Short mmCIF file of C-alpha atoms and ligand atoms in Angstrom, two decimals:
data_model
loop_
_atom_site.label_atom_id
_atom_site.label_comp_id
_atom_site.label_asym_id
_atom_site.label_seq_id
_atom_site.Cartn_x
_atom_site.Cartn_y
_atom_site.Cartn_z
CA UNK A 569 -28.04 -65.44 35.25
CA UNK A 570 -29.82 -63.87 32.24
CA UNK A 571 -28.16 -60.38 32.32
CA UNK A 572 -24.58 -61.88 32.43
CA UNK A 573 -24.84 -63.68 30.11
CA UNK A 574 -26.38 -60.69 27.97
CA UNK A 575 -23.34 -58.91 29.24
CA UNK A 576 -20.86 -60.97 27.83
CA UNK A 577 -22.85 -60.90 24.36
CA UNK A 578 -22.39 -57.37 24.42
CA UNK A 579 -18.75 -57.53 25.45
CA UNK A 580 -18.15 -59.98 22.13
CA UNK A 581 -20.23 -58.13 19.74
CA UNK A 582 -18.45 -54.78 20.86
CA UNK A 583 -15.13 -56.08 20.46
CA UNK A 584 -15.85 -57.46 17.28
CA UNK A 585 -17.51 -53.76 15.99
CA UNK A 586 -13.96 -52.14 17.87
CA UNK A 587 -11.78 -54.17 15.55
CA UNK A 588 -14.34 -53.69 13.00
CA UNK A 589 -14.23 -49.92 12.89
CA UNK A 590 -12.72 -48.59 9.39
CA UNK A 591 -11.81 -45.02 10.69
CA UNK A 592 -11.85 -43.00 13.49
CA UNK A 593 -15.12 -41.67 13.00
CA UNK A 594 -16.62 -45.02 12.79
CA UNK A 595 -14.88 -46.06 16.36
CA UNK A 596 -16.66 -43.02 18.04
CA UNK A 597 -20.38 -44.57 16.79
CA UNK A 598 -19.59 -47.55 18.08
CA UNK A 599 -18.36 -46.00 21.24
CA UNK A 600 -21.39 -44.25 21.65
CA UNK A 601 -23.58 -47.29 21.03
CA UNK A 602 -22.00 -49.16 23.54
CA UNK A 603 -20.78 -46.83 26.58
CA UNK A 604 -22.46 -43.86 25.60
CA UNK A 605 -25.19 -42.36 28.06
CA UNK A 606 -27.89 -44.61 26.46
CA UNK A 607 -26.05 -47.81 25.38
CA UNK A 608 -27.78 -51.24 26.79
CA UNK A 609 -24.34 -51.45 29.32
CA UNK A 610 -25.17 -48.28 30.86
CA UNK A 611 -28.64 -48.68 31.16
CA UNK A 612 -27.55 -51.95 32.95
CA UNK A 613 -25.62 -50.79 35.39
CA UNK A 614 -28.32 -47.66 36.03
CA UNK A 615 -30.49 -50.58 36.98
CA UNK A 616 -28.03 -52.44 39.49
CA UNK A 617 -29.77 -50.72 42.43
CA UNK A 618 -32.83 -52.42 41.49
CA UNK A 619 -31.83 -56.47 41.55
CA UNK A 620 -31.88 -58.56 44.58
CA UNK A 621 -28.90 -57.71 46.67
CA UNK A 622 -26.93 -61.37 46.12
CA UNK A 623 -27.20 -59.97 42.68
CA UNK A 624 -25.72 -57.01 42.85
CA UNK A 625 -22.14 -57.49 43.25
CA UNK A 626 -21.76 -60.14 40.29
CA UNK A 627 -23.85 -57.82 37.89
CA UNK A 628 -21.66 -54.79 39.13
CA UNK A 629 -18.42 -56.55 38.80
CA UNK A 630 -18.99 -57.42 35.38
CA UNK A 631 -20.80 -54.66 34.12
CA UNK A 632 -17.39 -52.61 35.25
CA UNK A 633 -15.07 -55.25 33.64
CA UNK A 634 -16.38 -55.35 30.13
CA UNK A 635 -16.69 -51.24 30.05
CA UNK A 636 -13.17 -51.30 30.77
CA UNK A 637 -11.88 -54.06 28.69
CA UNK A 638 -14.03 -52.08 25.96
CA UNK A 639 -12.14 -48.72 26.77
CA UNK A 640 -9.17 -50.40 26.49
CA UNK A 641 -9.88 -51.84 23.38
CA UNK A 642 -10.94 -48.72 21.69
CA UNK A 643 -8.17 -47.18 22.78
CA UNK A 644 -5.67 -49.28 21.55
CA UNK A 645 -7.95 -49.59 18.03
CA UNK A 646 -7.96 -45.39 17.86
CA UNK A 647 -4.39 -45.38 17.99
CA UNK A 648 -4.02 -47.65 15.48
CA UNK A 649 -6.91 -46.27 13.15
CA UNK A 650 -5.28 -42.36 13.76
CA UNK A 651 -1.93 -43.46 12.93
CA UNK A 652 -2.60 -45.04 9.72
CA UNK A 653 -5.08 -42.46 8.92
CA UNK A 654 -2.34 -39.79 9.24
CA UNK A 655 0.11 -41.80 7.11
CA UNK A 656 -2.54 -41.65 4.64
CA UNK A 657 -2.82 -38.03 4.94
CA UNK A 658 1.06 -37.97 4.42
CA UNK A 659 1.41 -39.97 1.74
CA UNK A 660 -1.71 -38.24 -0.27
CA UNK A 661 -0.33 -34.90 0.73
CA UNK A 662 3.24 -35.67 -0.39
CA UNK A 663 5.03 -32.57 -2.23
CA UNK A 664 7.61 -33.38 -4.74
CA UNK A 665 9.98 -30.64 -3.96
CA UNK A 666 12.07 -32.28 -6.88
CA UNK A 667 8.89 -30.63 -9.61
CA UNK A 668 9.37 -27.27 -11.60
CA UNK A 669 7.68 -24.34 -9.66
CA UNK A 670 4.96 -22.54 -12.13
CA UNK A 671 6.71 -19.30 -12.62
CA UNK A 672 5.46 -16.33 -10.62
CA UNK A 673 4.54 -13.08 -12.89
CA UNK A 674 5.98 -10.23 -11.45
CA UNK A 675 4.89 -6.55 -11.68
CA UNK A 676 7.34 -3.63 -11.48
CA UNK A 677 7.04 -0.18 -10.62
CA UNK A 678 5.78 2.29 -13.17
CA UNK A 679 8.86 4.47 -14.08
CA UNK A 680 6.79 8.00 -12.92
CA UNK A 681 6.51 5.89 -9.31
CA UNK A 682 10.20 4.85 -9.48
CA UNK A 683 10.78 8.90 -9.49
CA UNK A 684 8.21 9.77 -6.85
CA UNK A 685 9.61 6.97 -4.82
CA UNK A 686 13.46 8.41 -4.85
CA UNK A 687 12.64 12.16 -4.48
CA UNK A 688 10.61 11.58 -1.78
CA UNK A 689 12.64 8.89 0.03
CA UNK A 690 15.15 11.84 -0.70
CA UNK A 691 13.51 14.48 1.41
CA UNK A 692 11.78 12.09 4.25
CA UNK A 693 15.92 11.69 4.64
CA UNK A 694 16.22 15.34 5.42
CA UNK A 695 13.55 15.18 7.63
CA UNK A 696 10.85 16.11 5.38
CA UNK A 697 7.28 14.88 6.04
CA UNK A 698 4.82 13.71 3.37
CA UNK A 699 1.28 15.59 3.16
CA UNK A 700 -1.32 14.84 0.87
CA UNK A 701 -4.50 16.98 -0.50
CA UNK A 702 -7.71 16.10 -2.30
CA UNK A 703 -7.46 15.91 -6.21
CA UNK A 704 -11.00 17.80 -6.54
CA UNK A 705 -10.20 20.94 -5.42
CA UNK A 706 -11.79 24.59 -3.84
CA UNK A 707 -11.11 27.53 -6.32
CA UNK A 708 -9.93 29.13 -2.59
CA UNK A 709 -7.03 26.19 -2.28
CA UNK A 710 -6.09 26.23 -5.86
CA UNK A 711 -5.83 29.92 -6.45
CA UNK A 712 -7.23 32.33 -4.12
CA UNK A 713 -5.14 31.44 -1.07
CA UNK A 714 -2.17 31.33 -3.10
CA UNK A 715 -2.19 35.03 -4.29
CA UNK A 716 -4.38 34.34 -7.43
CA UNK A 717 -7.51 36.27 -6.79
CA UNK A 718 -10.76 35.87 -8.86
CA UNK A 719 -10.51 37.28 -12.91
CA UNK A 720 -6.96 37.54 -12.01
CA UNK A 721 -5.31 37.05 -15.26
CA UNK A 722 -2.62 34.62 -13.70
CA UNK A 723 -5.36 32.14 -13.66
CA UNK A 724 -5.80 31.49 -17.89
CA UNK A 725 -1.70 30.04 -17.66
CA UNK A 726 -3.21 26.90 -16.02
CA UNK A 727 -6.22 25.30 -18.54
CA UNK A 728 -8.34 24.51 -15.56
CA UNK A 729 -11.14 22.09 -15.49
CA UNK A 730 -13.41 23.59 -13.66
CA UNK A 731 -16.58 21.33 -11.89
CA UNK A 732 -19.74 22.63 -10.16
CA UNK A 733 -19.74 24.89 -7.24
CA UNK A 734 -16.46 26.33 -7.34
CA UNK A 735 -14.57 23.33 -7.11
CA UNK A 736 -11.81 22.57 -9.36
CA UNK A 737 -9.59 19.49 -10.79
CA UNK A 738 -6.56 20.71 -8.74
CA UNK A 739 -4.45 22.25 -11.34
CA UNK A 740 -1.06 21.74 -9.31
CA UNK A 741 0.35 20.37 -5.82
CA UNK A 742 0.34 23.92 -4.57
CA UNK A 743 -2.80 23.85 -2.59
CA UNK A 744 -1.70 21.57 -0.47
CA UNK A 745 1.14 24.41 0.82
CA UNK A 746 -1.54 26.46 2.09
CA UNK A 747 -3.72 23.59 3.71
CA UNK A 748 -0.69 22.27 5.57
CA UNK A 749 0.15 25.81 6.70
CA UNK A 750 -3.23 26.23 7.89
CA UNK A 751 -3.37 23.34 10.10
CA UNK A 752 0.44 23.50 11.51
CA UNK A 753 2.57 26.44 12.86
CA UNK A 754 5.99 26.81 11.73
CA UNK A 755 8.59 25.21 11.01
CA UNK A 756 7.38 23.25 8.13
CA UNK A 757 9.36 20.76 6.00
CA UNK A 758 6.48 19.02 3.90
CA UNK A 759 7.11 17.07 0.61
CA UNK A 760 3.40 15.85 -1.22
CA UNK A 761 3.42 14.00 -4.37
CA UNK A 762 0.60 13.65 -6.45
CA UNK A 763 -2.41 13.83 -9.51
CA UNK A 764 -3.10 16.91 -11.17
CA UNK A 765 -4.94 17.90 -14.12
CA UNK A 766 -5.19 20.76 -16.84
CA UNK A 767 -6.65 20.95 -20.29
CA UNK A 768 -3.41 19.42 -22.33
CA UNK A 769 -2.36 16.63 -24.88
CA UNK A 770 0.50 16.44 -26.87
CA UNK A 771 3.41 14.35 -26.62
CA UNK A 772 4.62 16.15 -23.15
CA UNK A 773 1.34 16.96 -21.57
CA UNK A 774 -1.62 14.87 -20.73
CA UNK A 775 -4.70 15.65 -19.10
CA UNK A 776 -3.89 14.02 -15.76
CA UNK A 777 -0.41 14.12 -14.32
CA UNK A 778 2.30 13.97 -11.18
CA UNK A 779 3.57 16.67 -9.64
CA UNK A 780 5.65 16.72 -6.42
CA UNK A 781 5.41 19.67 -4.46
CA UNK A 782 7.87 20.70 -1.38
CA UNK A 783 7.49 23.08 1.39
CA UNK A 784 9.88 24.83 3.91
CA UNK A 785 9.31 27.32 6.38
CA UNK A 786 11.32 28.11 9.39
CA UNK A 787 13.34 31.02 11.01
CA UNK A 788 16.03 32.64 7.88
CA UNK A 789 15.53 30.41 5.03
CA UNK A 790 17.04 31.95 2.02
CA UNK A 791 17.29 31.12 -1.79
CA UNK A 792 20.67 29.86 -1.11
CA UNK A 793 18.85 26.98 1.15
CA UNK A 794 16.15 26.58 -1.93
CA UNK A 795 19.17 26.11 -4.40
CA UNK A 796 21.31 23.82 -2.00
CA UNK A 797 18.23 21.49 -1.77
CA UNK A 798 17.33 21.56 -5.14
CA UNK A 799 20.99 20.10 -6.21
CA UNK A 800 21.31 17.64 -3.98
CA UNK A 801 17.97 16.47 -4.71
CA UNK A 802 18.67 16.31 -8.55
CA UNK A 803 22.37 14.94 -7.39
CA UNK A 804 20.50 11.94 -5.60
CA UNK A 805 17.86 11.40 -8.26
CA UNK A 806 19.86 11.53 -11.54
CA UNK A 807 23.56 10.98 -10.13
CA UNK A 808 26.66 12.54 -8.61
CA UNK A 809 27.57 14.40 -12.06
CA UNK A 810 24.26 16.17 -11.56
CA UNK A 811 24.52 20.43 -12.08
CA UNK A 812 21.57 22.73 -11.94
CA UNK A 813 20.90 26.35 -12.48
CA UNK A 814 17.95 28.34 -11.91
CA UNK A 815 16.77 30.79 -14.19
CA UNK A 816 14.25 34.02 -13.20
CA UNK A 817 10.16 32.92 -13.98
CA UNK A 818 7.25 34.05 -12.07
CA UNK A 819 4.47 32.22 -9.92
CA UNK A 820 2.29 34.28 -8.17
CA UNK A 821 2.57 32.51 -5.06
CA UNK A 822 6.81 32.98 -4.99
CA UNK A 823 9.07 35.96 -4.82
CA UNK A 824 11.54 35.53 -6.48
CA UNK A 825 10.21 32.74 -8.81
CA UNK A 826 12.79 30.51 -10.83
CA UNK A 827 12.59 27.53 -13.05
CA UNK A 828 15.37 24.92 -12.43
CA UNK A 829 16.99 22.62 -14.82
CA UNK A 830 19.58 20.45 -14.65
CA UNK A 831 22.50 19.42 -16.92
CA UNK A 832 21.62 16.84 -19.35
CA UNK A 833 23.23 13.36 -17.70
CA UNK A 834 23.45 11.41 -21.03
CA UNK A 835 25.41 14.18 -22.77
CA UNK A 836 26.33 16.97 -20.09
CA UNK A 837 26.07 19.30 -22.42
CA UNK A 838 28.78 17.92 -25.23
CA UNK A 839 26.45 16.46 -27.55
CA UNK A 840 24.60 18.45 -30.15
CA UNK A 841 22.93 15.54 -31.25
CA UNK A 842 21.73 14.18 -27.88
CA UNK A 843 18.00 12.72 -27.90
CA UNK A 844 16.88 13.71 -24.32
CA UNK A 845 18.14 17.16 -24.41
CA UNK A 846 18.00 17.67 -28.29
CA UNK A 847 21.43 19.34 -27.80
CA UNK A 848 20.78 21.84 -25.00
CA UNK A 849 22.26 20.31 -22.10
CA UNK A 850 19.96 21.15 -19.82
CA UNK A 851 16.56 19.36 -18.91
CA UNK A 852 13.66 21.62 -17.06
CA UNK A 853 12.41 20.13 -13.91
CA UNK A 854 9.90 22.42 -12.47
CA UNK A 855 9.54 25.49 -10.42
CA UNK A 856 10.60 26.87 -7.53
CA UNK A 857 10.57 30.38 -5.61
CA UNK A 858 10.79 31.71 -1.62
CA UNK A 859 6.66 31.73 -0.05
CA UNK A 860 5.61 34.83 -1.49
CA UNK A 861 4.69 37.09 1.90
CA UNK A 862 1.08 37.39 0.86
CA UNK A 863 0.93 33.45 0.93
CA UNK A 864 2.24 33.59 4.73
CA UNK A 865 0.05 36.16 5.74
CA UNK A 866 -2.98 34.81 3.91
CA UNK A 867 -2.31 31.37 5.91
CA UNK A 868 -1.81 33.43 9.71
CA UNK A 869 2.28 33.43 9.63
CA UNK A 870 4.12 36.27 10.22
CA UNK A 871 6.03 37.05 6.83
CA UNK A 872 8.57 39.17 9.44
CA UNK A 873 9.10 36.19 11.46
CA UNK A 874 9.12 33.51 9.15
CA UNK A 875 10.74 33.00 5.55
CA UNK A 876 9.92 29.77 3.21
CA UNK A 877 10.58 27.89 -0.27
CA UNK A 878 8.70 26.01 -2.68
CA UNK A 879 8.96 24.02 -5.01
CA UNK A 880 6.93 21.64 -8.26
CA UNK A 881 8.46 19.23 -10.01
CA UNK A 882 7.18 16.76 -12.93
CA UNK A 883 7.66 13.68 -12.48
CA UNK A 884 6.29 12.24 -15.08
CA UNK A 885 8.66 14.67 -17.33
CA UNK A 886 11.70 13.18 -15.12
CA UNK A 887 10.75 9.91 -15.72
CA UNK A 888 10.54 10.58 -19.39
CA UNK A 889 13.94 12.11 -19.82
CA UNK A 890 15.46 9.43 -17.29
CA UNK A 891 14.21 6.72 -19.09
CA UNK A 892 14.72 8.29 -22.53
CA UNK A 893 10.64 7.93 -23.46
CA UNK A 894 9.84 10.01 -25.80
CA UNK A 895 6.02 10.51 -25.08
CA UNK A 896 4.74 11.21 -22.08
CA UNK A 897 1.05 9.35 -23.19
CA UNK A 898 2.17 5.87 -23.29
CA UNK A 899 2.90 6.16 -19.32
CA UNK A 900 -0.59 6.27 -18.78
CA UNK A 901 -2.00 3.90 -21.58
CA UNK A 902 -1.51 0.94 -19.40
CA UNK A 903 0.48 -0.98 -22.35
CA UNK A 904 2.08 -3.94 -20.70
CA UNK A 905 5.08 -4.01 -23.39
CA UNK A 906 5.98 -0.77 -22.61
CA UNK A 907 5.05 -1.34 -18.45
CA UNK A 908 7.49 -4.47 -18.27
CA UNK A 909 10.74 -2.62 -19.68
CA UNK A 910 10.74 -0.96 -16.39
N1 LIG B 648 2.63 25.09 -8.83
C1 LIG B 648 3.53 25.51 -9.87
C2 LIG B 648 3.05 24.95 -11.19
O1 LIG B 648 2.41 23.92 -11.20
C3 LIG B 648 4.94 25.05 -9.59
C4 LIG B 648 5.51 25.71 -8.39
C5 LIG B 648 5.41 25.09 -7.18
C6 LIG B 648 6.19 26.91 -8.50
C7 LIG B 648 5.96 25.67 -6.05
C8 LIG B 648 6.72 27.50 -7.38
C9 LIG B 648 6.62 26.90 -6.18
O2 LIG B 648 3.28 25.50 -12.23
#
């Protein structure tokens, strides 16, 4: 019978294009071109219903033995083909864990960050959160709100770049005391690092640079709180032999204002030839005060309920002394010699 016969044709040439087949890919074409839907087999046995009954079952039977011999054959050809096509893949893809690496540059921290980084880590330990403000500034947020009215002559001690429509260059942290007051009630234990900017250059002022403000309010704080903090803070950040003292100065935003310094902690104070404190033994860190009542009332707290401290340092000037760099302009030149002694 003719279609047998063109059955077992298509049984021989299939097996020969199986063992043929250079790749996994190619073993799926030739699948498809002889059991897919419309491979000459298929259409065969489609047409079974068609012959002469007699016919049938012999045409059936071996229409049904050659798809399955072919299954089996691919089968056994695709395991083959995949697993010598993955030993390929291993043996291309082969790492010699034995090679050199290709060394890894690594950053560090700028020293200013390194500072930011401790003090703050130091007062998120005591509980303190971290609050942020926006470096363009309202004249209200900057000065106003912290007791510095308009043609107040306060305002000339801070070399203010000024922009369009009374908005400022924030000249210090401060501003963001009075917009975290103004969107929390009491108690308050905020610490907010960050860019400021006043009309300066020399070799320990540039136009842009860190401050890190804090902020306390709560039932009976005292100057004896403000001073505690203060020394363990300068304790953690320049070591256990740390002292400080405060000495009288005036914000308009504190009352009583100081200025806190602390003992030199290359020399303590024995060397009159010491290069970070040029023989004084003490190093200023910023300044400090209790929330001036006007600031508590301008901000909705009650100034008989509530008492509070502040305080700005410089990091950049801590880093500086610190790290014994003796101008504060090369931390922001971006020179990677200087960068990578950190
Ligand atoms: N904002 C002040 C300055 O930049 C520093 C300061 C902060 C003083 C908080 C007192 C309290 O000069």
């Amino acid at each position: 019978m003719a279609v047998i016969e063109r059955i077992n044709e298509l049984e021989s040439e299939a097996l020969a294009a199986v063992s043929g087949a250079g790749s996994t890919g190619d073993l799926e074409s030739v699948r498809v071109r002889y059991l897919g839907r419309s491979a000459e087999l298929t259409e065969i046995k489609k047409g079974i219903g068609t012959l002469p009954v007699d016919e049938r079952k012999q045409v059936g039977g071996a229409a049904n033995r050659v798809s399955r011999s072919l299954e089996a054959a691919i089968g056994s050809r695709s395991q083959d083909l995949a697993g010598g096509e993955r030993e390929k893949r291993l043996r291309e893809e082969a790492v010699d864990v034995t090679l050199p690496g290709v060394p890894y540059p690594k950053g560090s921290l700028h020293p200013t960050l390194r500072i930011i980084d401790d003090v703050v880590d130091f007062f998120v330990g005591l509980g303190y959160r971290i609050a942020e403000g926006p470096e363009v500034e309202t004249d209200y947020y900057n000065f106003t709100a912290l007791n510095i009215p308009p043609e107040h002559p306060a305002r000339t001690m801070q070399d203010t770049f000024f922009l369009d429509d009374g908005l400022v260059l924030r000249t210090h942290t401060s501003p963001v005391q009075i917009r975290t007051m103004l969107s929390q009630e009491p108690p308050v234990y905020v610490v907010c690092p960050g860019r400021t900017y006043r009309r300066d250059s020399d070799p320990t002022h540039t136009p842009m640079f860190n401050q890190i403000e804090g902020l306390a309010v709560d039932h009976g704080l005292s100057l004896a709180h403000l001073k505690g903090t203060l020394a363990a803070m300068a304790r953690h950040t320049f070591g256990e032999g740390a002292v400080t003292r405060l000495r009288p100065s005036y914000f308009q935003f504190t009352e009583p204002s100081v200025e806190m310094d602390v003992s030199c902690f290359v020399c303590g104070g024995a060397d009159q030839n010491c290069k970070v404190c040029k023989g004084a033994g003490w190093l200023e860190m910023g300044g400090a005060g209790m929330v001036d009542p006007a600031v508590l009332s301008e901000v909705g707290y009650d100034p008989e309920e509530f008492t509070g401290f502040a305080f700005g340092f410089g990091p950049d000037r801590m880093a500086m002394v610190k790290y014994g760099v003796p101008d504060l302009r090369l931390f922001f030149e971006g020179d990677l010699r200087f960068l990578r002694q950190f």
